[in-house]
mmCIF file of C-alpha atoms and ligand atoms in Angstrom:
data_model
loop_
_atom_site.group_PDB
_atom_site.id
_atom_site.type_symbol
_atom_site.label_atom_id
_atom_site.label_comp_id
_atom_site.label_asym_id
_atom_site.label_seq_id
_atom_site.Cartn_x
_atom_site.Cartn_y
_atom_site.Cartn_z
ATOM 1 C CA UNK R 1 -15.921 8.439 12.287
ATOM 2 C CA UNK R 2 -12.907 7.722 13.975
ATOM 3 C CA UNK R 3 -9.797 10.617 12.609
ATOM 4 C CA UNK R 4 -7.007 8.134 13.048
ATOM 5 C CA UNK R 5 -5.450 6.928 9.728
ATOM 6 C CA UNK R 6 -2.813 3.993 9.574
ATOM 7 C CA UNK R 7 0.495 4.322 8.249
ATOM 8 C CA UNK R 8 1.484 1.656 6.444
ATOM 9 C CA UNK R 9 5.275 2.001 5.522
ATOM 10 C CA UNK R 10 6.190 -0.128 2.270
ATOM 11 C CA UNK R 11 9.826 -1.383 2.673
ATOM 12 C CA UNK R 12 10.493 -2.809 -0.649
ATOM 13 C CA UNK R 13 12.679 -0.282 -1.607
ATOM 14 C CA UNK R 14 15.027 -0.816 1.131
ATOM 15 C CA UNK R 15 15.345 -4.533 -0.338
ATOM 16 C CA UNK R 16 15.678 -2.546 -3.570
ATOM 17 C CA UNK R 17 19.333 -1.371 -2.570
ATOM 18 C CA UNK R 18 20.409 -4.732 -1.122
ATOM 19 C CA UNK R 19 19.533 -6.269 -4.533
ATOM 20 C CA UNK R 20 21.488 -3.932 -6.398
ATOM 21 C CA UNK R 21 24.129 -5.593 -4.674
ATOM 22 C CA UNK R 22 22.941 -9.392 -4.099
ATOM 23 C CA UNK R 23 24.017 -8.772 -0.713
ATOM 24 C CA UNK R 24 22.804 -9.011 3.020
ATOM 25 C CA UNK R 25 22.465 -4.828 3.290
ATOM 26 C CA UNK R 26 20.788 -3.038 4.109
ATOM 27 C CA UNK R 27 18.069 -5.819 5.727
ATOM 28 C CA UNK R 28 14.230 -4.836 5.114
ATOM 29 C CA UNK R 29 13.426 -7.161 7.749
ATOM 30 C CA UNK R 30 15.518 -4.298 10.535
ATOM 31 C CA UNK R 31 13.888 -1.738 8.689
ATOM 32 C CA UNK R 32 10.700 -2.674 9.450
ATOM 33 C CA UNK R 33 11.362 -3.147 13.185
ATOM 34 C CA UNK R 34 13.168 0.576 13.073
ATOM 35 C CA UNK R 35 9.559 1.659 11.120
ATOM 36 C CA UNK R 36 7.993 0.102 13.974
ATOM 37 C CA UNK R 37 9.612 2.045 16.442
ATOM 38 C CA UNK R 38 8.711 5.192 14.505
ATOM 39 C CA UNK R 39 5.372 4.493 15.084
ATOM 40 C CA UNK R 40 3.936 3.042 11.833
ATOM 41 C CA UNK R 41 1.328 0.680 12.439
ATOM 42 C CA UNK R 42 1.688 -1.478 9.440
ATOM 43 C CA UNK R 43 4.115 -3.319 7.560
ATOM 44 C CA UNK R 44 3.788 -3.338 3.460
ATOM 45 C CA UNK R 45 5.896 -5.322 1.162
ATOM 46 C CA UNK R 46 4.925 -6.654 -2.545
ATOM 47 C CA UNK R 47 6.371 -10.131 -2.873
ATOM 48 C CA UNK R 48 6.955 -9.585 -7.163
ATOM 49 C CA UNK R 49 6.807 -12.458 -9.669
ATOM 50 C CA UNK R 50 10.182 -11.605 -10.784
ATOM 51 C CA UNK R 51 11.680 -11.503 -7.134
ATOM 52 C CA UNK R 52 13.713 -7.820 -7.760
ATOM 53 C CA UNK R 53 13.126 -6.292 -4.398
ATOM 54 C CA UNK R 54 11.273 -8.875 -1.633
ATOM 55 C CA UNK R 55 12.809 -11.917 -1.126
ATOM 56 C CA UNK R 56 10.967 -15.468 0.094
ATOM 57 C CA UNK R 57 12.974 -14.832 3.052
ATOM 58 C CA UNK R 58 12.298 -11.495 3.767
ATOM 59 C CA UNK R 59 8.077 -12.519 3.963
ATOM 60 C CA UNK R 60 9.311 -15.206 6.214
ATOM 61 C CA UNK R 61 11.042 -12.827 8.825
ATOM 62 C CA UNK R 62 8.083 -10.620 8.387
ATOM 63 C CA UNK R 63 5.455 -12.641 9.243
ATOM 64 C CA UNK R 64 7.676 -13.864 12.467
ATOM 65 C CA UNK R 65 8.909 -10.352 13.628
ATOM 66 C CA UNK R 66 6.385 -7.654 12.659
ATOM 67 C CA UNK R 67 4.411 -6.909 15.435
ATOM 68 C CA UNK R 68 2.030 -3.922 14.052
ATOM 69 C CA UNK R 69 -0.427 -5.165 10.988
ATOM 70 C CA UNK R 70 1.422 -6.807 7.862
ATOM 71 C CA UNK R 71 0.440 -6.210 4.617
ATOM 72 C CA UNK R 72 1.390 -8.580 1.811
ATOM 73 C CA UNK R 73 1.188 -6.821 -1.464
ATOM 74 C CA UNK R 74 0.763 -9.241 -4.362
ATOM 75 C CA UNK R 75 -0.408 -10.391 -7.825
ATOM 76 C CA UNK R 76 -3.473 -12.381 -8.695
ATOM 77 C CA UNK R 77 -0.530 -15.494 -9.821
ATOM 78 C CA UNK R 78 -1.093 -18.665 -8.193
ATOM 79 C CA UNK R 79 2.755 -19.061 -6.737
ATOM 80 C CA UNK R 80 2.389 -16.042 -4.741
ATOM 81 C CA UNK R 81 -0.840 -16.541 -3.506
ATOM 82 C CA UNK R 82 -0.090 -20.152 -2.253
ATOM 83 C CA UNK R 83 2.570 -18.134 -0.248
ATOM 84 C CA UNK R 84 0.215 -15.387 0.986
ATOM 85 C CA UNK R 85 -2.315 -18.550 1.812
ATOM 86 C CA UNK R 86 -0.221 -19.989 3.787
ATOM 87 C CA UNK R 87 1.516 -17.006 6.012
ATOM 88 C CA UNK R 88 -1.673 -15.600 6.757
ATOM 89 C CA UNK R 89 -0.766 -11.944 6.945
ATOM 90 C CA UNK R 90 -3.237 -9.419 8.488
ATOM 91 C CA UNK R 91 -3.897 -8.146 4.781
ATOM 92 C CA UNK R 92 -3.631 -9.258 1.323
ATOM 93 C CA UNK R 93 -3.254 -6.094 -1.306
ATOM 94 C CA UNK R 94 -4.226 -7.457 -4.869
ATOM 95 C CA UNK R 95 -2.301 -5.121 -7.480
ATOM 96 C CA UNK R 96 -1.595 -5.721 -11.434
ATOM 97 C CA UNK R 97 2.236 -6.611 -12.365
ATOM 98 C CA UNK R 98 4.292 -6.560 -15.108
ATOM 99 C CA UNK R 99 7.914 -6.956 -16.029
ATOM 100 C CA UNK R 100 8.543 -4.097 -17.769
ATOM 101 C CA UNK R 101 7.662 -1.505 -14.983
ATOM 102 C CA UNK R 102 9.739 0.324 -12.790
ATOM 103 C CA UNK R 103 7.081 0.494 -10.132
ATOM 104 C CA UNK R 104 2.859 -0.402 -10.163
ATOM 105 C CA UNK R 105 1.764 1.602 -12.510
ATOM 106 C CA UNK R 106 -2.097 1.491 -12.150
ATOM 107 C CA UNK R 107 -4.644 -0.080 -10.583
ATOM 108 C CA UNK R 108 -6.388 -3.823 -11.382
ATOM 109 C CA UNK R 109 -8.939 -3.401 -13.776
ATOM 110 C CA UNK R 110 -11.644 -5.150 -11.413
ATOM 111 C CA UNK R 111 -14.139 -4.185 -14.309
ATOM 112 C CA UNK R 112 -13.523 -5.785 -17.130
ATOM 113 C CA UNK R 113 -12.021 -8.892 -15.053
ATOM 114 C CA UNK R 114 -12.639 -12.213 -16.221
ATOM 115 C CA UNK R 115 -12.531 -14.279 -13.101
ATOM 116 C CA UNK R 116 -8.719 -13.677 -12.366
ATOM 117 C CA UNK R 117 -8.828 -11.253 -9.728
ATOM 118 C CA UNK R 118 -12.663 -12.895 -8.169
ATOM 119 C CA UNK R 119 -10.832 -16.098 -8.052
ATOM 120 C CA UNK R 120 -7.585 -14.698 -5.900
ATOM 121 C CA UNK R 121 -10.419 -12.673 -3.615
ATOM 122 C CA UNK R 122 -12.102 -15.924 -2.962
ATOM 123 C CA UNK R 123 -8.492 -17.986 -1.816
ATOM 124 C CA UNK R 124 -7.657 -15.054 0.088
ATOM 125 C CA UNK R 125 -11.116 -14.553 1.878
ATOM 126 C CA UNK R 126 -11.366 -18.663 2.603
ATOM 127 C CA UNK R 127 -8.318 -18.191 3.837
ATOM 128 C CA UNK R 128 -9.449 -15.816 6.525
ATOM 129 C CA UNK R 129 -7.009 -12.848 5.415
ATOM 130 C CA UNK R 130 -8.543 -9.412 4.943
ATOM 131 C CA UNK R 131 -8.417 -8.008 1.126
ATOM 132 C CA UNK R 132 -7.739 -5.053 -0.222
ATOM 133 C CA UNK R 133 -7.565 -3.945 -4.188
ATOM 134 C CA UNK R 134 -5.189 -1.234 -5.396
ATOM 135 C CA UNK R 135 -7.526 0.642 -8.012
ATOM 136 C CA UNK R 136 -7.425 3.806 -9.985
ATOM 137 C CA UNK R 137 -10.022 6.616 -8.939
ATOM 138 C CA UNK R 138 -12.694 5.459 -11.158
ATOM 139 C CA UNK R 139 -16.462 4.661 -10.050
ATOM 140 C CA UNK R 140 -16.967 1.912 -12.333
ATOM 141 C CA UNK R 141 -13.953 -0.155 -10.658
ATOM 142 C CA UNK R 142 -15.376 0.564 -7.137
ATOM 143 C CA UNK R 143 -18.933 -0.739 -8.342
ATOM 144 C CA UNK R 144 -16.984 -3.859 -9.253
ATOM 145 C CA UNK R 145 -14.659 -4.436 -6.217
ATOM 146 C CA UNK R 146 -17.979 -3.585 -3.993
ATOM 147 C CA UNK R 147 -19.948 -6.865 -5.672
ATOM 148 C CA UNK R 148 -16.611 -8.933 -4.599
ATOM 149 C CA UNK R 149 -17.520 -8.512 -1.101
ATOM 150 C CA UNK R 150 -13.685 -6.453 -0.415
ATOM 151 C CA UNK R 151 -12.854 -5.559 2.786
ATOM 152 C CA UNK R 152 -10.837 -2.423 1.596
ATOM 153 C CA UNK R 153 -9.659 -0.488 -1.540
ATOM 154 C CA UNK R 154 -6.723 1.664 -2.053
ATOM 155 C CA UNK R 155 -6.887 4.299 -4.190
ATOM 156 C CA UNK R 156 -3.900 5.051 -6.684
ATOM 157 C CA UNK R 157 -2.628 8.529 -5.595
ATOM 158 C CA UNK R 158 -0.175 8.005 -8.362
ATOM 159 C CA UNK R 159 -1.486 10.817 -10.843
ATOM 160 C CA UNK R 160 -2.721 13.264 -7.755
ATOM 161 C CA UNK R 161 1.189 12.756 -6.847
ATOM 162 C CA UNK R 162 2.675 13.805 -10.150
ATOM 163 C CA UNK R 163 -0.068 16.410 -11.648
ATOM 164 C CA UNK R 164 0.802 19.899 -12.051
ATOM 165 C CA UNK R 165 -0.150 22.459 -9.252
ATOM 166 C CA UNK R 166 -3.372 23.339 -11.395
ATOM 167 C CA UNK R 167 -4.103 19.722 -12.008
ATOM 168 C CA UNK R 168 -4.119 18.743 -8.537
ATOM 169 C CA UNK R 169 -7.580 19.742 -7.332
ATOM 170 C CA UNK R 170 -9.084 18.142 -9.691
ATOM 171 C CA UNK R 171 -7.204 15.140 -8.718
ATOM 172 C CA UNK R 172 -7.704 15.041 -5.557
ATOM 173 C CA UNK R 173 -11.333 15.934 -5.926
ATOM 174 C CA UNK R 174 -11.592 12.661 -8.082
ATOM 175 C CA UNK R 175 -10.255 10.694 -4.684
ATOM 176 C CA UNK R 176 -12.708 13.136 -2.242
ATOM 177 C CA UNK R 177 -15.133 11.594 -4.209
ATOM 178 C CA UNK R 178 -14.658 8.406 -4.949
ATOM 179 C CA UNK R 179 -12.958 7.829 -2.035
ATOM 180 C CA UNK R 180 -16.745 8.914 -0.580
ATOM 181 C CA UNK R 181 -18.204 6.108 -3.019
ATOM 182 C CA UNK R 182 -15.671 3.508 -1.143
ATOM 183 C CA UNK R 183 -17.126 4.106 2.266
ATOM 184 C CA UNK R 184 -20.913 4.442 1.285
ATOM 185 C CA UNK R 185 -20.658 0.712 0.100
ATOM 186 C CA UNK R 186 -19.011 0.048 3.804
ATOM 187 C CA UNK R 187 -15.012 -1.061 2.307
ATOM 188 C CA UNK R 188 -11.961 0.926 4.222
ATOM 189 C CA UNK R 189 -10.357 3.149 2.127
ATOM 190 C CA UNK R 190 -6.968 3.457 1.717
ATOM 191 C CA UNK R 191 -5.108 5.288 -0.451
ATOM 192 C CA UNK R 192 -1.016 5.281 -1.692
ATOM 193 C CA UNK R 193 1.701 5.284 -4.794
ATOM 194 C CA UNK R 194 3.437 8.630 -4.745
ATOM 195 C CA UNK R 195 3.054 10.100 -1.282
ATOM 196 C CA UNK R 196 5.632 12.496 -0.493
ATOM 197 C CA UNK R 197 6.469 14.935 2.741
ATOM 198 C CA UNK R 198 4.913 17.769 1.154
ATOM 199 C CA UNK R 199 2.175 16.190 -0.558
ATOM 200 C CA UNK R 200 0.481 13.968 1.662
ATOM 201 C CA UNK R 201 -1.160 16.297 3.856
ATOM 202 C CA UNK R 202 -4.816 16.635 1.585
ATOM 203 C CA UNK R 203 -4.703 13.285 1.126
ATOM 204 C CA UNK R 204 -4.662 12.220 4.519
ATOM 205 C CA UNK R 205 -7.606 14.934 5.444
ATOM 206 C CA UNK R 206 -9.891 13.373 3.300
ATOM 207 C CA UNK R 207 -12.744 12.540 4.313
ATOM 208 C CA UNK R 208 -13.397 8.280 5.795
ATOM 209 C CA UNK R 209 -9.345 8.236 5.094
ATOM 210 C CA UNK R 210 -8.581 4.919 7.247
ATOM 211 C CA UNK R 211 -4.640 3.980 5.727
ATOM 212 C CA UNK R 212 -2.037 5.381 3.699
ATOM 213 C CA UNK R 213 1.155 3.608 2.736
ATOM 214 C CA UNK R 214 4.172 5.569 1.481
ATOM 215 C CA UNK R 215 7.094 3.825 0.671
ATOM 216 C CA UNK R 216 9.681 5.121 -1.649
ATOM 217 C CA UNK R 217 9.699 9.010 0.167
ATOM 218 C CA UNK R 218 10.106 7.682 3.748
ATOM 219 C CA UNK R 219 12.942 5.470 2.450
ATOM 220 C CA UNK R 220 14.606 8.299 0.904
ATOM 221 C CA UNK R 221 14.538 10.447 4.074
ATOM 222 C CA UNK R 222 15.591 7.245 6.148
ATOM 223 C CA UNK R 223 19.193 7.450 3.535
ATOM 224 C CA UNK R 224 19.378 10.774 5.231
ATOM 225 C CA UNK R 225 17.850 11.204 8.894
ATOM 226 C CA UNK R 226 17.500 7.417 10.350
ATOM 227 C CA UNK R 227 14.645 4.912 9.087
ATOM 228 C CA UNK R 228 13.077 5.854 12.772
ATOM 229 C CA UNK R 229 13.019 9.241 12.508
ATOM 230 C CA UNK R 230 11.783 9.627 8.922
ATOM 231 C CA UNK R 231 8.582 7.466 9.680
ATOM 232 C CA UNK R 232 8.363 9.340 13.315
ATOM 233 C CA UNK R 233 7.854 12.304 10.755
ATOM 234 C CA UNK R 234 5.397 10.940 8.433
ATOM 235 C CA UNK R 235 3.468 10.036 11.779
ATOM 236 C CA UNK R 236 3.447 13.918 12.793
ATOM 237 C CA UNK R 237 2.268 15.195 9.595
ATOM 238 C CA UNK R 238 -0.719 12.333 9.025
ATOM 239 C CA UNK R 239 -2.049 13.461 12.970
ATOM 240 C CA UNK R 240 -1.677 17.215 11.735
ATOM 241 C CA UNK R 241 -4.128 16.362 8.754
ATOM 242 C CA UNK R 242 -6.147 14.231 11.189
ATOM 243 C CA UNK R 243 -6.659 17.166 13.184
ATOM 244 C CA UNK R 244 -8.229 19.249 10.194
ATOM 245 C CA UNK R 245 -10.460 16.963 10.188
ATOM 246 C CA UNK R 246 -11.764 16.600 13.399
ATOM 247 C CA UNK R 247 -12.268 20.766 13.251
ATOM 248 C CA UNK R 248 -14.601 20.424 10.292
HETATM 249 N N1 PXP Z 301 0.657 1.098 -2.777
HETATM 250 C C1 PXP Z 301 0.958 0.240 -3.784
HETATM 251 C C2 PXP Z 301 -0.111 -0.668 -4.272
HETATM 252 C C3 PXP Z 301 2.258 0.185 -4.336
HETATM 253 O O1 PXP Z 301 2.536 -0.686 -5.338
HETATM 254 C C4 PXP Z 301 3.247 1.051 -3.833
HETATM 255 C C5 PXP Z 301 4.635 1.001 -4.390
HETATM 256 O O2 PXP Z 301 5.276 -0.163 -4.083
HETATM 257 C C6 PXP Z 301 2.889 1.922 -2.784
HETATM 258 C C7 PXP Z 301 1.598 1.945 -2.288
HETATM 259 C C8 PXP Z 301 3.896 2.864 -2.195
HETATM 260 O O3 PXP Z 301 4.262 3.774 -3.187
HETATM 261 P P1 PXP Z 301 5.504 4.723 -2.964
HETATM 262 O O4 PXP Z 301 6.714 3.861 -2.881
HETATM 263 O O5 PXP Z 301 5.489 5.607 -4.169
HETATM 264 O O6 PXP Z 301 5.249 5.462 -1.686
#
C-alpha cells in the first residue's frame, strides 16, 4: 500500500479573519495558491449555510485557480449542494451543521439517517464527484456509509486531538481500528478536526492513512511564519510519519 498521504489544507479560517472585518483581507483564494506552493495537494473549504467564513465567491475562484485536488466541504441542504453540483469539485465532504457551533462538532450520523444524507450521496455520485463522509470513530457508522457505496470517509480526530495524554491511546487505537474497518470495505480513509504540529504525527502513521486535512493549526503558524512555509512544514512532518511506516 502506497505510504504517501495527502494533505489537504482547509482555508476557511483564513476567510474567518476577513469576515471579522467584511473586508477583502486577507483573501482565502491567495492562500490557497501560497498552500499550493507549500506543497499541499488539496484544497478544503466548507461552503456553511450561514455563509460566516466561505463566501459564493471564494468557491468560484477556487474551482478556477486551484490546481491540486479541491475539496468542497458541505451540508446535506439542497442550496449548497445545487452549488457543489454544479462546480464539480474533485471531492464532495458531507458533514452535519448547525448554527450554534463554533466549528463541526461531530460526525453525520449515517446510522440512524433517514434518507437525508443517501439522498445528497446519490446527487453527488450522479454528478460524477467523488464523496466522502466526515464520521466519528464508530463501527456502526462505517457499516452504514459502506452500504452507500462512499468513495471515502474521514474520521473525526476531534476527541484523539483534545484527550488527555492517558486518554490518547485509546483514542487513537479507536481510529487504528476503525480506520482498518474503512479500508477492508475498500473506501479511502481520511482522517481530520484538530490536527496540530505536535499531534499529527500517529495519526498520519496509521495504518491505509490516504488524507489528512488540518486547517485551523497551519493557519495559525501561517499568522506567524508565511502561509508557504507553515504548510511546507506540515508536508515534512506527514513524510516523517510516512516513513515509519514504510519500516514496519
Ligand atoms: N475536517 C472537517 C470535516 C472539518 O469540519 C474541519 C474544520 O473545518 C477540518 C477537517 C479541519 O479541522 P481543523 O481546522 O481543526 O484542522
Amino acid at each position: 500500500m502506497s505510504s504517501f498521504i495527502s494533505l489537504g489544507v482547509n482555508v476557511d479560517h483564513v476567510a474567518t479573519v476577513r469576515q471579522a472585518r467584511r473586508t477583502t483581507e486577507p483573501d482565502p483564494v491567495i492562500a490557497a495558491a501560497l498552500a499550493e506552493q507549500g506543497g499541499a495537494d488539496g484544497i478544503t473549504f466548507h461552503l456553511r449555510e450561514d455563509r460566516r467564513h466561505i463566501q459564493d465567491r471564494d468557491v468560484e475562484l477556487f474551482m478556477q485557480t486551484v490546481r491540486v485536488s479541491t475539496n468542497f466541504e458541505l451540508a446535506c441542504a439542497d442550496e449548497v449542494l445545487s452549488i457543489c453540483c454544479r462546480l464539480k469539485p474533485d471531492w464532495a465532504l458531507l458533514v452535519p451543521e448547525s448554527r450554534e457551533e463554533v466549528t463541526t462538532e461531530g460526525g453525520l450520523d449515517v446510522a440512524s439517517d433517514q434518507g437525508r444524507v443517501r439522498d445528497a450521496v446519490k446527487r453527488i455520485a450522479d454528478a460524477g464527484i467523488q464523496t466522502s463522509l466526515f464520521l466519528d470513530p464508530d463501527p456502526r457508522q462505517i457499516d452504514a456509509a459502506a452500504k452507500l457505496g462512499v468513495d471515502a470517509v474521514e474520521l473525526h480526530t476531534g476527541p484523539y486531538a483534545i484527550a488527555t495524554r492517558d486518554q490518547a491511546a485509546s483514542e487513537l487505537e479507536r481510529l487504528r481500528s476503525v480506520g482498518k474497518q474503512i479500508t477492508e470495505y475498500g473506501m479511502r480513509l481520511h482522517a481530520g478536526h484538530g490536527l496540530t504540529y505536535a499531534n499529527v504525527r500517529p495519526v498520519a502513521a496509521i495504518d491505509g492513512m490516504r488524507e489528512l486535512n488540518i486547517g485551523h493549526s497551519i493557519v495559525s503558524r501561517a499568522v506567524m511564519v508565511g502561509m508557504k512555509e507553515a504548510v511546507a512544514e506540515m508536508r515534512r512532518l506527514l513524510d516523517s510519519a510516512s516513513l515509519l511506516n514504510l519500516n514496519k
